[in-house]
Amino acid sequence: MGAVHNIPSYLTVGGFFAMGLSVFEVLAIILISAIILAGLLILNGHAGYKYGIPYSMLLRSSFGGKGSLFPGILRGVIASILWFGLQTYAGSVAISILIGKIWPSYITLGGDLSFLGLNMHSWCSFILFWMIHVFFIFGGIQSLGNLTKFIAPLIFIVFGGMSIWFTQLAGGVDSILRYEAKGVEGNRLFIMLTCISAILATWVAPILSVSDFTRYSRTFKGMFLGQLLGILTTYILFAIASISIIIGSEIAFGTPIWNILEVIEQFDFLAAIILSLLTVCLSTLSVNITGNLIPAGNQLSALFPKYLTFIKAGLLTSILGCLIMPWKLMENATSIFVFLNIIGGLLSPVIGVMVADYFLINKSQLDVAQIYHGSIKKNAVSIPAIVSILLAGMLSLAGNYVPSLSPLYSISWFTGIITAILLYISFMKISFKNH
């Protein structure tokens, strides 16, 4: 629930409507994305369930011990830092609104004084929300478990209530379904594909490190149904909530509001505002810890065990996430797509290689002792795997600089994963023939 119902997710759907897509097109995009996502989480989580190994060890089977350093840094460092920064800033905006509703003069702290693009109250909120993350780094996984149990019912209450309220303000369900899209320029099917790619890009890092969680699964049925039903149910609720809130608010107020926080500000009941903002903050906090801090802590401590414990790695991630100035990613309704295309293009090729290696090359059979202790695996570098992700990543992102390749960049998630699978299988076949 927290991984879906958070501020960047609503920003992404708001961007779809800002592009001119219709209600039914956005609904189709969300549901198709959920089906693909559930399938990939199950596929890449299979090794975690079957062998009880974390993501950092699973990488070794595909890339070799030394070879796993590169994709490990891509996911455990670069992606985690970027996502951590974005989620932390998004949550801090909610903190600012929350404190401002209780203490109005808070918004005017420091007057026009600003530093690196943020004013005084924004910095205070950012630092406060960052410090809450640090508390959970030291608090451990048990404190996170208690947090997620608390968040789920709140999300049902708050976003369900917002959906009902905005549906009523808009004049009922029929009014929302009759919403006239502004229309998009270009091929609609391709534009929908770019939107599906954007949603999947928001999950590319969790897909990679899902075995960090599935290794605790007791049965395959539990792992399979837990992820399938969890993702599909949550995304169906998210589709209903996001569409009714975003379109309902536009119909009610006469202007499109793509940021869920601006929608909450329209409430005229203080208790509802406080509860909604707390829920948004907590859900954002939850996904930031599970999707960024925990994988970064595991990966960095695995890469540099002599220097970094899990806690030190988490702290390093949280500090670097502040230094990238993540507020630049939320400047308008579509700026987040640039970020998502880059993330998708960088990391989706790693997913492609991992899935292809585990299912197509190794037929889901791994030698765990060799992965952990074998000198060959520890020192190995899989040239086919490394070359595949480099070439696929370059092709995915080249469209940002080469106009003729821009369509591939627009669907960078698909470009990266499909290209990597094809390249890796081809390289491995050549390698087998040579031996």
Coordinates of C-alpha atoms in Angstrom, one line a residue:
M1 CA 0.0 0.0 0.0
G2 CA 2.8 2.4 0.9
A3 CA 4.7 1.6 -2.2
V4 CA 1.7 2.6 -4.4
H5 CA -0.1 5.3 -2.5
N6 CA 2.6 7.8 -2.2
I7 CA 3.3 11.3 -3.6
P8 CA 5.4 10.4 -6.7
S9 CA 2.8 7.8 -7.8
Y10 CA 0.1 10.5 -7.8
L11 CA 2.4 12.9 -9.5
T12 CA 3.0 10.3 -12.2
V13 CA -0.8 9.8 -12.8
G14 CA -1.3 13.5 -12.7
G15 CA 1.3 13.8 -15.5
F16 CA -0.7 11.3 -17.6
F17 CA -3.8 13.6 -17.5
A18 CA -1.6 16.6 -18.1
M19 CA -0.5 14.9 -21.3
G20 CA -4.1 14.8 -22.4
L21 CA -5.1 11.1 -21.9
S22 CA -8.6 10.0 -21.1
V23 CA -9.9 8.3 -17.9
F24 CA -10.2 4.9 -19.6
E25 CA -6.8 5.2 -21.1
V26 CA -5.2 6.0 -17.7
L27 CA -7.2 3.2 -16.1
A28 CA -5.9 0.7 -18.8
I29 CA -2.3 2.0 -18.3
I30 CA -2.5 1.4 -14.5
L31 CA -4.0 -2.1 -14.7
I32 CA -1.6 -3.3 -17.5
S33 CA 1.3 -2.0 -15.5
A34 CA 0.1 -3.8 -12.4
I35 CA -0.1 -7.1 -14.2
I36 CA 3.4 -6.8 -15.7
L37 CA 4.8 -5.6 -12.4
A38 CA 3.3 -8.5 -10.4
G39 CA 4.7 -11.0 -12.9
L40 CA 8.2 -9.5 -12.7
L41 CA 8.2 -9.4 -8.9
I42 CA 7.2 -13.1 -8.8
L43 CA 9.9 -14.0 -11.4
N44 CA 12.8 -12.2 -9.9
G45 CA 11.6 -13.1 -6.4
H46 CA 11.6 -16.9 -7.2
A47 CA 15.3 -17.4 -6.4
G48 CA 15.0 -15.6 -3.1
Y49 CA 12.2 -17.9 -2.0
K50 CA 13.8 -21.1 -3.4
Y51 CA 17.3 -20.6 -2.0
G52 CA 16.8 -18.0 0.7
I53 CA 19.5 -15.7 -0.8
P54 CA 19.4 -11.9 -0.9
Y55 CA 19.7 -9.7 -4.0
S56 CA 23.4 -9.1 -3.5
M57 CA 24.1 -12.8 -3.7
L58 CA 21.7 -13.4 -6.6
L59 CA 23.6 -10.8 -8.6
R60 CA 26.7 -13.0 -8.2
S61 CA 25.1 -15.9 -10.1
S62 CA 24.4 -13.6 -13.1
F63 CA 27.4 -11.3 -13.1
G64 CA 30.0 -13.1 -11.0
G65 CA 31.5 -11.8 -7.7
K66 CA 33.5 -8.9 -9.0
G67 CA 31.1 -8.4 -11.9
S68 CA 28.2 -7.8 -9.5
L69 CA 29.9 -4.7 -8.2
F70 CA 28.7 -2.6 -11.2
P71 CA 25.0 -3.4 -11.2
G72 CA 25.1 -3.5 -7.4
I73 CA 26.3 0.1 -7.4
L74 CA 23.7 1.1 -10.0
R75 CA 20.9 -0.2 -7.9
G76 CA 22.3 0.0 -4.3
V77 CA 23.9 3.4 -4.7
I78 CA 22.7 5.5 -7.7
A79 CA 19.1 4.5 -7.8
S80 CA 18.6 4.4 -4.1
I81 CA 20.2 7.8 -3.6
L82 CA 18.1 9.4 -6.4
W83 CA 14.8 7.7 -5.2
F84 CA 15.6 8.5 -1.5
G85 CA 16.1 12.1 -2.3
L86 CA 12.9 12.4 -4.4
Q87 CA 10.7 10.6 -1.8
T88 CA 12.2 12.6 1.1
Y89 CA 11.6 15.9 -0.6
A90 CA 8.0 14.9 -1.5
G91 CA 7.3 13.9 2.1
S92 CA 8.8 17.2 3.3
V93 CA 6.4 19.2 1.2
A94 CA 3.5 17.4 3.1
I95 CA 5.3 18.2 6.4
S96 CA 5.4 21.9 5.5
I97 CA 1.7 21.9 4.7
L98 CA 0.9 20.0 7.8
I99 CA 2.8 22.3 10.1
G100 CA 1.5 25.3 8.3
K101 CA -2.1 24.3 8.9
I102 CA -1.4 24.1 12.6
W103 CA 1.1 27.0 12.9
P104 CA 0.3 29.4 10.0
S105 CA 3.4 31.6 10.5
Y106 CA 5.6 28.6 9.9
I107 CA 5.2 29.1 6.1
T108 CA 6.7 32.7 6.3
L109 CA 9.8 31.7 8.3
G110 CA 12.8 33.5 6.9
G111 CA 10.8 35.6 4.5
D112 CA 12.3 35.7 1.0
L113 CA 15.5 34.1 2.2
S114 CA 16.4 30.9 0.2
F115 CA 19.3 28.6 -0.2
L116 CA 19.9 26.2 -3.1
G117 CA 16.4 26.8 -4.3
L118 CA 14.6 26.2 -1.0
N119 CA 13.3 28.7 1.5
M120 CA 13.6 28.5 5.3
H121 CA 10.5 26.5 6.1
S122 CA 11.1 24.0 3.2
W123 CA 14.6 23.3 4.6
C124 CA 13.2 22.8 8.1
S125 CA 10.6 20.3 6.9
F126 CA 13.2 18.5 4.7
I127 CA 15.6 18.1 7.6
L128 CA 12.8 17.0 9.9
F129 CA 11.5 14.3 7.5
W130 CA 15.1 13.2 6.9
M131 CA 15.7 12.8 10.6
I132 CA 12.7 10.5 10.9
H133 CA 14.2 8.2 8.3
V134 CA 17.5 8.1 10.3
F135 CA 15.5 7.0 13.4
F136 CA 14.2 4.0 11.5
I137 CA 17.8 3.2 10.3
F138 CA 18.7 2.7 13.9
G139 CA 15.2 1.3 14.9
G140 CA 15.6 -1.8 12.8
I141 CA 13.2 -3.9 10.7
Q142 CA 10.8 -4.5 13.6
S143 CA 9.9 -0.9 14.0
L144 CA 9.3 -0.7 10.2
G145 CA 6.9 -3.7 10.4
N146 CA 4.9 -1.9 13.1
L147 CA 4.8 1.2 10.9
T148 CA 3.4 -0.7 7.8
K149 CA 0.7 -2.4 9.9
F150 CA -0.4 1.0 11.0
I151 CA -0.3 2.6 7.6
A152 CA -2.5 0.2 5.6
P153 CA -5.9 0.9 7.3
L154 CA -5.1 4.6 7.2
I155 CA -4.6 4.5 3.5
F156 CA -8.0 2.8 3.0
I157 CA -9.7 5.4 5.2
V158 CA -8.0 8.5 3.8
F159 CA -7.8 7.8 0.1
G160 CA -11.2 6.1 0.1
G161 CA -12.7 9.1 1.8
M162 CA -11.0 11.5 -0.6
S163 CA -12.3 9.5 -3.6
I164 CA -15.9 9.6 -2.3
W165 CA -15.7 13.3 -1.5
F166 CA -14.3 14.4 -4.9
T167 CA -16.6 12.1 -6.7
Q168 CA -19.5 13.9 -5.0
L169 CA -18.0 17.3 -5.7
A170 CA -17.7 16.4 -9.4
G171 CA -21.3 15.4 -9.6
G172 CA -21.0 11.6 -9.4
V173 CA -19.2 8.8 -11.1
D174 CA -20.8 9.6 -14.5
S175 CA -19.3 13.0 -14.5
I176 CA -15.8 11.6 -13.9
L177 CA -16.3 8.9 -16.6
R178 CA -17.5 11.6 -19.1
Y179 CA -14.4 13.7 -18.5
E180 CA -13.2 15.0 -21.8
A181 CA -9.5 14.6 -22.3
K182 CA -7.6 17.4 -24.0
G183 CA -6.2 15.0 -26.5
V184 CA -2.6 14.1 -27.2
E185 CA -0.3 14.7 -30.1
G186 CA 1.0 11.6 -31.8
N187 CA 0.2 7.9 -31.7
R188 CA -2.0 7.2 -28.6
L189 CA -1.0 3.6 -28.2
F190 CA 2.7 4.5 -28.2
I191 CA 2.0 7.3 -25.7
M192 CA 0.2 4.8 -23.5
L193 CA 3.2 2.5 -23.7
T194 CA 5.4 5.4 -22.5
C195 CA 3.1 5.8 -19.5
I196 CA 3.3 2.1 -18.7
S197 CA 7.1 2.3 -19.0
A198 CA 7.0 5.3 -16.5
I199 CA 5.0 3.3 -13.9
L200 CA 7.2 0.3 -14.2
A201 CA 10.3 2.6 -13.9
T202 CA 9.0 3.6 -10.4
W203 CA 9.3 -0.1 -9.4
V204 CA 12.5 -1.0 -11.2
A205 CA 14.7 -0.9 -8.1
P206 CA 12.2 -2.9 -5.9
I207 CA 11.9 -5.5 -8.7
L208 CA 15.7 -5.9 -8.7
S209 CA 16.0 -6.4 -4.9
V210 CA 12.7 -8.2 -4.3
S211 CA 14.6 -11.4 -3.2
D212 CA 15.7 -9.4 -0.1
F213 CA 12.1 -9.9 1.0
T214 CA 11.0 -13.1 -0.8
R215 CA 13.8 -15.0 0.9
Y216 CA 11.6 -14.9 4.0
S217 CA 8.7 -16.6 2.2
R218 CA 7.7 -20.0 3.7
T219 CA 5.9 -21.3 0.6
F220 CA 5.9 -20.6 -3.1
K221 CA 2.1 -20.2 -2.9
G222 CA 2.6 -17.6 -0.3
M223 CA 5.2 -15.7 -2.3
F224 CA 3.2 -16.0 -5.5
L225 CA -0.3 -15.1 -4.2
G226 CA 1.1 -12.5 -1.8
Q227 CA 2.7 -10.5 -4.6
L228 CA 0.0 -11.1 -7.2
L229 CA -3.0 -10.3 -5.1
G230 CA -1.1 -7.6 -3.2
I231 CA -0.1 -5.7 -6.3
L232 CA -3.3 -6.1 -8.3
T233 CA -5.7 -5.3 -5.4
T234 CA -3.6 -2.2 -4.4
Y235 CA -3.4 -0.9 -7.9
I236 CA -7.1 -1.3 -8.6
L237 CA -7.7 0.8 -5.4
F238 CA -5.0 3.2 -6.5
A239 CA -6.6 3.5 -10.0
I240 CA -10.0 4.3 -8.5
A241 CA -8.6 6.8 -6.0
S242 CA -6.1 8.6 -8.2
I243 CA -8.6 9.1 -11.1
S244 CA -11.5 10.2 -8.9
I245 CA -9.3 12.5 -6.9
I246 CA -7.4 14.1 -9.8
I247 CA -10.3 14.4 -12.2
G248 CA -12.9 15.1 -9.5
S249 CA -10.8 18.0 -8.2
E250 CA -10.4 19.4 -11.7
I251 CA -14.1 19.3 -12.3
A252 CA -14.9 20.7 -8.9
F253 CA -12.3 23.6 -8.9
G254 CA -12.2 24.3 -12.6
T255 CA -8.4 23.8 -12.9
P256 CA -6.2 20.7 -13.2
I257 CA -4.4 19.9 -10.0
W258 CA -1.7 17.3 -10.7
N259 CA -0.1 17.3 -7.2
I260 CA -2.0 15.3 -4.5
L261 CA -0.8 17.7 -1.8
E262 CA -2.4 20.7 -3.5
V263 CA -5.6 18.7 -3.6
I264 CA -5.4 18.1 0.2
E265 CA -4.9 21.8 0.7
Q266 CA -8.4 22.4 -0.7
F267 CA -10.0 20.6 2.2
D268 CA -12.0 22.9 4.6
F269 CA -11.9 20.6 7.6
L270 CA -8.6 20.8 9.6
A271 CA -8.9 17.3 11.1
A272 CA -9.3 15.8 7.6
I273 CA -6.2 17.8 6.4
I274 CA -4.1 16.6 9.3
L275 CA -5.1 12.9 8.9
S276 CA -4.6 13.0 5.1
L277 CA -1.2 14.6 5.3
L278 CA 0.0 12.3 8.1
T279 CA -1.1 9.3 5.9
V280 CA 0.8 10.6 2.9
C281 CA 3.9 11.3 5.0
L282 CA 3.8 7.8 6.6
S283 CA 3.2 6.0 3.3
T284 CA 6.1 7.9 1.7
L285 CA 8.3 7.1 4.7
S286 CA 7.4 3.4 4.4
V287 CA 8.2 3.0 0.7
N288 CA 11.4 5.1 1.1
I289 CA 12.8 2.8 3.8
T290 CA 11.7 -0.5 2.2
G291 CA 12.5 0.5 -1.4
N292 CA 15.7 2.6 -0.8
L293 CA 17.3 2.5 2.6
I294 CA 17.1 -1.3 3.2
P295 CA 18.4 -2.3 -0.3
A296 CA 21.1 0.3 -0.2
G297 CA 22.2 -0.8 3.3
N298 CA 22.3 -4.5 2.2
Q299 CA 24.1 -3.8 -1.1
L300 CA 26.6 -1.3 0.2
S301 CA 27.5 -3.4 3.2
A302 CA 27.9 -6.4 0.9
L303 CA 30.1 -4.4 -1.5
F304 CA 32.3 -2.9 1.3
P305 CA 32.0 -5.2 4.3
K306 CA 35.2 -4.0 5.9
Y307 CA 34.1 -0.4 6.0
L308 CA 30.3 -0.3 6.0
T309 CA 27.8 -1.8 8.3
F310 CA 24.1 -1.8 7.4
I311 CA 23.6 1.3 9.6
K312 CA 26.6 3.2 8.1
A313 CA 25.5 2.4 4.6
G314 CA 21.9 3.6 5.3
L315 CA 23.3 6.8 6.7
L316 CA 25.5 7.4 3.7
T317 CA 22.6 6.9 1.4
S318 CA 20.4 9.3 3.3
I319 CA 23.1 12.0 3.3
L320 CA 23.9 11.7 -0.4
G321 CA 20.2 11.7 -1.2
C322 CA 20.0 15.3 0.2
L323 CA 23.0 16.5 -1.9
I324 CA 21.3 15.8 -5.3
M325 CA 18.7 18.6 -4.8
P326 CA 15.7 16.4 -5.4
W327 CA 13.2 19.2 -5.4
K328 CA 14.2 19.9 -9.0
L329 CA 12.3 16.7 -10.0
M330 CA 8.9 18.1 -8.8
E331 CA 8.9 21.4 -10.6
N332 CA 6.0 20.7 -12.9
A333 CA 3.6 18.0 -14.0
T334 CA 5.9 16.2 -16.4
S335 CA 9.4 16.8 -15.1
I336 CA 9.3 13.5 -13.1
F337 CA 9.2 11.6 -16.5
V338 CA 12.7 12.6 -17.2
F339 CA 13.8 11.1 -14.0
L340 CA 11.8 7.9 -14.5
N341 CA 13.2 7.4 -18.1
I342 CA 16.7 7.7 -16.8
I343 CA 16.1 5.2 -13.9
G344 CA 14.3 2.8 -16.2
G345 CA 17.0 3.0 -18.8
L346 CA 19.8 2.3 -16.3
L347 CA 18.3 -0.5 -14.2
S348 CA 15.8 -2.4 -16.4
P349 CA 18.7 -4.0 -18.4
V350 CA 19.9 -5.5 -15.1
I351 CA 16.5 -7.1 -14.5
G352 CA 16.6 -8.5 -18.1
V353 CA 20.0 -10.2 -17.5
M354 CA 19.0 -11.6 -14.0
V355 CA 15.7 -13.1 -15.3
A356 CA 17.3 -14.5 -18.5
D357 CA 20.2 -16.0 -16.6
Y358 CA 18.1 -17.6 -13.8
F359 CA 15.3 -19.0 -15.9
L360 CA 16.7 -19.4 -19.4
I361 CA 20.4 -20.2 -18.8
N362 CA 20.4 -21.9 -15.4
K363 CA 16.8 -23.3 -15.6
S364 CA 16.3 -22.0 -12.0
Q365 CA 19.1 -24.2 -10.6
L366 CA 21.7 -22.5 -8.5
D367 CA 24.7 -23.7 -6.6
V368 CA 24.4 -21.6 -3.4
A369 CA 27.6 -22.8 -1.8
Q370 CA 29.5 -21.8 -5.0
I371 CA 27.9 -18.4 -5.0
Y372 CA 28.9 -17.7 -1.4
H373 CA 32.2 -19.5 -1.0
G374 CA 33.4 -20.6 -4.4
S375 CA 36.6 -18.8 -5.4
I376 CA 35.6 -18.8 -9.1
K377 CA 32.3 -17.2 -8.5
K378 CA 33.7 -14.7 -6.0
N379 CA 36.4 -13.4 -8.5
A380 CA 34.4 -13.9 -11.7
V381 CA 33.2 -11.2 -14.1
S382 CA 30.5 -12.3 -16.5
I383 CA 31.5 -10.4 -19.7
P384 CA 28.2 -11.2 -21.5
A385 CA 26.2 -9.9 -18.6
I386 CA 28.2 -6.6 -18.2
V387 CA 28.3 -5.9 -22.0
S388 CA 24.6 -6.6 -22.3
I389 CA 23.6 -4.1 -19.6
L390 CA 26.0 -1.5 -21.0
L391 CA 24.8 -1.8 -24.5
A392 CA 21.1 -2.0 -23.5
G393 CA 21.5 1.0 -21.2
M394 CA 23.2 3.1 -23.8
L395 CA 20.5 2.3 -26.3
S396 CA 17.8 3.2 -23.8
L397 CA 19.2 6.6 -23.0
A398 CA 20.7 7.5 -26.3
G399 CA 17.4 9.0 -27.4
N400 CA 17.9 11.8 -25.0
Y401 CA 20.8 13.0 -27.2
V402 CA 20.0 11.4 -30.6
P403 CA 16.6 12.7 -31.9
S404 CA 16.1 9.7 -34.2
L405 CA 16.3 7.3 -31.2
S406 CA 13.9 9.4 -29.0
P407 CA 11.1 6.8 -29.2
L408 CA 13.4 4.2 -27.5
Y409 CA 14.1 6.7 -24.8
S410 CA 10.4 7.4 -24.2
I411 CA 9.9 3.7 -23.4
S412 CA 13.3 3.2 -21.8
W413 CA 12.1 0.5 -19.4
F414 CA 10.9 -1.7 -22.2
T415 CA 13.9 -0.9 -24.4
G416 CA 16.4 -1.8 -21.6
I417 CA 14.9 -5.0 -20.4
I418 CA 14.1 -6.5 -23.9
T419 CA 17.4 -5.5 -25.4
A420 CA 19.3 -6.9 -22.4
I421 CA 17.5 -10.3 -22.6
L422 CA 18.1 -10.6 -26.3
L423 CA 21.8 -9.6 -26.1
Y424 CA 22.5 -11.8 -23.1
I425 CA 21.0 -14.9 -24.6
S426 CA 22.9 -14.2 -27.8
F427 CA 26.2 -13.7 -26.1
M428 CA 25.8 -16.8 -23.9
K429 CA 25.0 -18.9 -27.0
I430 CA 28.2 -17.6 -28.6
S431 CA 30.1 -18.3 -25.4
F432 CA 28.8 -21.9 -25.2
K433 CA 29.7 -22.6 -28.9
N434 CA 33.3 -21.3 -28.3
H435 CA 33.7 -23.7 -25.4

